């Protein structure tokens, strides 16, 4: 009496259907976990580090503080004041800096306001020296 059947003489074919299913499941997984927003949705150009040219120093500076506070060229300002100055000056670009704990929604709101006025918003990392020689960031 045989407990185990002998192997057939021909090789066992590998079924490809389960392999295709696994590939499609992995594809769906990676598609769902990848970024859903296009890369160009929020364009942020970074101001050149290291001082820059005199044209770089002529750009207005807007610092966004964590609690909806604003500083325009180092001085405290309100939202209506900043918008009035933007409409009055009509600069090509504005250098934007933020506190480390500034909400992303505040940054994107100001980026949208600048973009609607045809102004390029250039983001500067915290700690880089501004035109007045002071480092931007929480100490402003």
PDB file of C-alpha atoms in Angstrom:
ATOM      1  CA  UNK A   1       0.000   0.000   0.000  1.00  0.00           C
ATOM      2  CA  UNK A   2       1.380   3.416  -1.026  1.00  0.00           C
ATOM      3  CA  UNK A   3       0.853   6.367   1.261  1.00  0.00           C
ATOM      4  CA  UNK A   4       2.347   8.890  -1.137  1.00  0.00           C
ATOM      5  CA  UNK A   5       1.645   9.001  -4.821  1.00  0.00           C
ATOM      6  CA  UNK A   6       4.645   9.117  -7.072  1.00  0.00           C
ATOM      7  CA  UNK A   7       5.394  12.291  -9.034  1.00  0.00           C
ATOM      8  CA  UNK A   8       4.085  12.423 -12.532  1.00  0.00           C
ATOM      9  CA  UNK A   9       6.591  11.954 -15.300  1.00  0.00           C
ATOM     10  CA  UNK A  10       6.086  15.425 -16.755  1.00  0.00           C
ATOM     11  CA  UNK A  11       7.075  18.672 -14.994  1.00  0.00           C
ATOM     12  CA  UNK A  12       4.403  20.596 -13.103  1.00  0.00           C
ATOM     13  CA  UNK A  13       3.562  23.886 -14.811  1.00  0.00           C
ATOM     14  CA  UNK A  14       3.632  27.044 -12.733  1.00  0.00           C
ATOM     15  CA  UNK A  15       0.372  28.893 -12.985  1.00  0.00           C
ATOM     16  CA  UNK A  16       0.969  32.522 -13.909  1.00  0.00           C
ATOM     17  CA  UNK A  17      -2.432  33.890 -12.835  1.00  0.00           C
ATOM     18  CA  UNK A  18      -1.605  34.166  -9.095  1.00  0.00           C
ATOM     19  CA  UNK A  19       1.691  35.882  -9.947  1.00  0.00           C
ATOM     20  CA  UNK A  20      -0.114  38.466 -12.052  1.00  0.00           C
ATOM     21  CA  UNK A  21      -2.576  39.030  -9.205  1.00  0.00           C
ATOM     22  CA  UNK A  22       0.293  39.685  -6.797  1.00  0.00           C
ATOM     23  CA  UNK A  23       1.891  42.171  -9.212  1.00  0.00           C
ATOM     24  CA  UNK A  24      -1.378  44.070  -9.597  1.00  0.00           C
ATOM     25  CA  UNK A  25      -1.950  44.146  -5.838  1.00  0.00           C
ATOM     26  CA  UNK A  26       1.565  45.551  -5.337  1.00  0.00           C
ATOM     27  CA  UNK A  27       0.963  48.107  -8.074  1.00  0.00           C
ATOM     28  CA  UNK A  28      -2.258  49.264  -6.418  1.00  0.00           C
ATOM     29  CA  UNK A  29      -0.515  49.415  -3.026  1.00  0.00           C
ATOM     30  CA  UNK A  30       2.286  51.635  -4.342  1.00  0.00           C
ATOM     31  CA  UNK A  31      -0.133  53.845  -6.240  1.00  0.00           C
ATOM     32  CA  UNK A  32      -2.213  54.433  -3.115  1.00  0.00           C
ATOM     33  CA  UNK A  33       0.768  55.162  -0.893  1.00  0.00           C
ATOM     34  CA  UNK A  34       2.483  57.503  -3.330  1.00  0.00           C
ATOM     35  CA  UNK A  35       1.867  61.228  -3.420  1.00  0.00           C
ATOM     36  CA  UNK A  36      -1.509  62.039  -4.865  1.00  0.00           C
ATOM     37  CA  UNK A  37      -0.743  65.712  -5.551  1.00  0.00           C
ATOM     38  CA  UNK A  38       1.244  66.618  -8.636  1.00  0.00           C
ATOM     39  CA  UNK A  39       4.789  67.730  -7.963  1.00  0.00           C
ATOM     40  CA  UNK A  40       4.191  71.135  -9.539  1.00  0.00           C
ATOM     41  CA  UNK A  41       1.052  71.912  -7.532  1.00  0.00           C
ATOM     42  CA  UNK A  42       2.907  74.109  -5.064  1.00  0.00           C
ATOM     43  CA  UNK A  43       6.015  75.510  -6.634  1.00  0.00           C
ATOM     44  CA  UNK A  44       8.546  76.782  -4.133  1.00  0.00           C
ATOM     45  CA  UNK A  45      11.705  78.419  -5.349  1.00  0.00           C
ATOM     46  CA  UNK A  46      14.429  78.700  -2.771  1.00  0.00           C
ATOM     47  CA  UNK A  47      16.356  81.932  -2.374  1.00  0.00           C
ATOM     48  CA  UNK A  48      20.041  81.423  -3.070  1.00  0.00           C
ATOM     49  CA  UNK A  49      22.025  80.852   0.131  1.00  0.00           C
ATOM     50  CA  UNK A  50      25.002  82.966   1.014  1.00  0.00           C
ATOM     51  CA  UNK A  51      24.029  86.599   0.833  1.00  0.00           C
ATOM     52  CA  UNK A  52      23.068  86.846  -2.821  1.00  0.00           C
ATOM     53  CA  UNK A  53      23.298  89.849  -5.089  1.00  0.00           C
ATOM     54  CA  UNK A  54      22.042  93.361  -4.504  1.00  0.00           C
ATOM     55  CA  UNK A  55      18.887  92.425  -6.433  1.00  0.00           C
ATOM     56  CA  UNK A  56      18.361  89.641  -3.890  1.00  0.00           C
ATOM     57  CA  UNK A  57      18.670  92.154  -1.052  1.00  0.00           C
ATOM     58  CA  UNK A  58      16.083  94.447  -2.664  1.00  0.00           C
ATOM     59  CA  UNK A  59      13.348  91.824  -2.482  1.00  0.00           C
ATOM     60  CA  UNK A  60      10.815  92.334   0.301  1.00  0.00           C
ATOM     61  CA  UNK A  61      10.909  89.811   3.130  1.00  0.00           C
ATOM     62  CA  UNK A  62       7.791  88.246   4.602  1.00  0.00           C
ATOM     63  CA  UNK A  63       8.281  86.168   7.751  1.00  0.00           C
ATOM     64  CA  UNK A  64       5.387  83.935   8.792  1.00  0.00           C
ATOM     65  CA  UNK A  65       5.228  83.298  12.523  1.00  0.00           C
ATOM     66  CA  UNK A  66       3.589  80.284  14.133  1.00  0.00           C
ATOM     67  CA  UNK A  67       0.549  82.059  15.629  1.00  0.00           C
ATOM     68  CA  UNK A  68      -0.555  83.873  12.427  1.00  0.00           C
ATOM     69  CA  UNK A  69       1.919  86.659  13.148  1.00  0.00           C
ATOM     70  CA  UNK A  70       3.663  88.436  10.277  1.00  0.00           C
ATOM     71  CA  UNK A  71       6.839  90.429   9.904  1.00  0.00           C
ATOM     72  CA  UNK A  72       7.363  92.566   6.807  1.00  0.00           C
ATOM     73  CA  UNK A  73      11.062  93.397   6.315  1.00  0.00           C
ATOM     74  CA  UNK A  74      11.695  92.662   9.995  1.00  0.00           C
ATOM     75  CA  UNK A  75       8.844  94.802  11.367  1.00  0.00           C
ATOM     76  CA  UNK A  76       5.558  93.458  12.787  1.00  0.00           C
ATOM     77  CA  UNK A  77       2.664  93.822  10.354  1.00  0.00           C
ATOM     78  CA  UNK A  78      -0.940  92.728   9.934  1.00  0.00           C
ATOM     79  CA  UNK A  79      -2.374  90.872   6.958  1.00  0.00           C
ATOM     80  CA  UNK A  80      -4.162  93.946   5.502  1.00  0.00           C
ATOM     81  CA  UNK A  81      -0.952  95.996   5.843  1.00  0.00           C
ATOM     82  CA  UNK A  82       1.094  93.366   4.012  1.00  0.00           C
ATOM     83  CA  UNK A  83      -1.491  93.061   1.235  1.00  0.00           C
ATOM     84  CA  UNK A  84      -1.604  96.856   0.853  1.00  0.00           C
ATOM     85  CA  UNK A  85       2.203  97.007   0.636  1.00  0.00           C
ATOM     86  CA  UNK A  86       2.223  94.229  -1.956  1.00  0.00           C
ATOM     87  CA  UNK A  87      -0.353  96.077  -4.061  1.00  0.00           C
ATOM     88  CA  UNK A  88       1.594  99.322  -3.684  1.00  0.00           C
ATOM     89  CA  UNK A  89       5.092  97.946  -4.420  1.00  0.00           C
ATOM     90  CA  UNK A  90       4.155  95.237  -6.936  1.00  0.00           C
ATOM     91  CA  UNK A  91       7.467  93.372  -6.536  1.00  0.00           C
ATOM     92  CA  UNK A  92       8.488  90.553  -8.878  1.00  0.00           C
ATOM     93  CA  UNK A  93       9.361  88.298  -5.952  1.00  0.00           C
ATOM     94  CA  UNK A  94       9.005  88.159  -2.176  1.00  0.00           C
ATOM     95  CA  UNK A  95      11.318  86.139   0.062  1.00  0.00           C
ATOM     96  CA  UNK A  96       9.233  84.074   2.504  1.00  0.00           C
ATOM     97  CA  UNK A  97      10.656  82.645   5.721  1.00  0.00           C
ATOM     98  CA  UNK A  98       8.858  80.739   8.455  1.00  0.00           C
ATOM     99  CA  UNK A  99       9.175  79.717  12.076  1.00  0.00           C
ATOM    100  CA  UNK A 100       9.896  76.001  12.520  1.00  0.00           C
ATOM    101  CA  UNK A 101       6.376  75.419  13.861  1.00  0.00           C
ATOM    102  CA  UNK A 102       4.487  77.555  11.318  1.00  0.00           C
ATOM    103  CA  UNK A 103       1.572  75.518   9.891  1.00  0.00           C
ATOM    104  CA  UNK A 104       1.872  74.478   6.264  1.00  0.00           C
ATOM    105  CA  UNK A 105      -1.618  75.861   5.602  1.00  0.00           C
ATOM    106  CA  UNK A 106      -0.431  79.361   6.506  1.00  0.00           C
ATOM    107  CA  UNK A 107       2.529  79.057   4.126  1.00  0.00           C
ATOM    108  CA  UNK A 108       0.398  77.783   1.243  1.00  0.00           C
ATOM    109  CA  UNK A 109      -2.228  80.493   1.889  1.00  0.00           C
ATOM    110  CA  UNK A 110       0.416  83.211   1.488  1.00  0.00           C
ATOM    111  CA  UNK A 111       1.969  81.422  -1.489  1.00  0.00           C
ATOM    112  CA  UNK A 112      -1.481  81.488  -3.130  1.00  0.00           C
ATOM    113  CA  UNK A 113      -2.029  85.173  -2.289  1.00  0.00           C
ATOM    114  CA  UNK A 114       1.321  86.049  -3.852  1.00  0.00           C
ATOM    115  CA  UNK A 115       0.687  83.882  -6.893  1.00  0.00           C
ATOM    116  CA  UNK A 116      -2.734  85.499  -7.453  1.00  0.00           C
ATOM    117  CA  UNK A 117      -0.960  88.875  -7.641  1.00  0.00           C
ATOM    118  CA  UNK A 118       1.654  87.558 -10.079  1.00  0.00           C
ATOM    119  CA  UNK A 119       4.407  87.604  -7.442  1.00  0.00           C
ATOM    120  CA  UNK A 120       6.940  84.799  -7.075  1.00  0.00           C
ATOM    121  CA  UNK A 121       7.256  83.507  -3.511  1.00  0.00           C
ATOM    122  CA  UNK A 122      10.831  82.455  -2.737  1.00  0.00           C
ATOM    123  CA  UNK A 123      11.223  80.400   0.414  1.00  0.00           C
ATOM    124  CA  UNK A 124      14.287  80.841   2.605  1.00  0.00           C
ATOM    125  CA  UNK A 125      15.288  78.210   5.149  1.00  0.00           C
ATOM    126  CA  UNK A 126      15.335  79.119   8.817  1.00  0.00           C
ATOM    127  CA  UNK A 127      18.670  80.333  10.081  1.00  0.00           C
ATOM    128  CA  UNK A 128      19.843  81.909   6.816  1.00  0.00           C
ATOM    129  CA  UNK A 129      20.815  85.527   7.102  1.00  0.00           C
ATOM    130  CA  UNK A 130      18.413  88.026   5.626  1.00  0.00           C
ATOM    131  CA  UNK A 131      19.285  91.350   3.980  1.00  0.00           C
ATOM    132  CA  UNK A 132      19.477  93.035   7.373  1.00  0.00           C
ATOM    133  CA  UNK A 133      22.125  90.500   8.460  1.00  0.00           C
ATOM    134  CA  UNK A 134      19.872  88.863  11.049  1.00  0.00           C
ATOM    135  CA  UNK A 135      19.084  85.184  10.935  1.00  0.00           C
ATOM    136  CA  UNK A 136      15.486  84.323  10.199  1.00  0.00           C
ATOM    137  CA  UNK A 137      13.549  81.955  12.400  1.00  0.00           C
ATOM    138  CA  UNK A 138      11.999  81.928  15.825  1.00  0.00           C
ATOM    139  CA  UNK A 139      14.243  84.727  17.097  1.00  0.00           C
ATOM    140  CA  UNK A 140      12.775  87.355  14.807  1.00  0.00           C
TER     141      UNK A 140
END
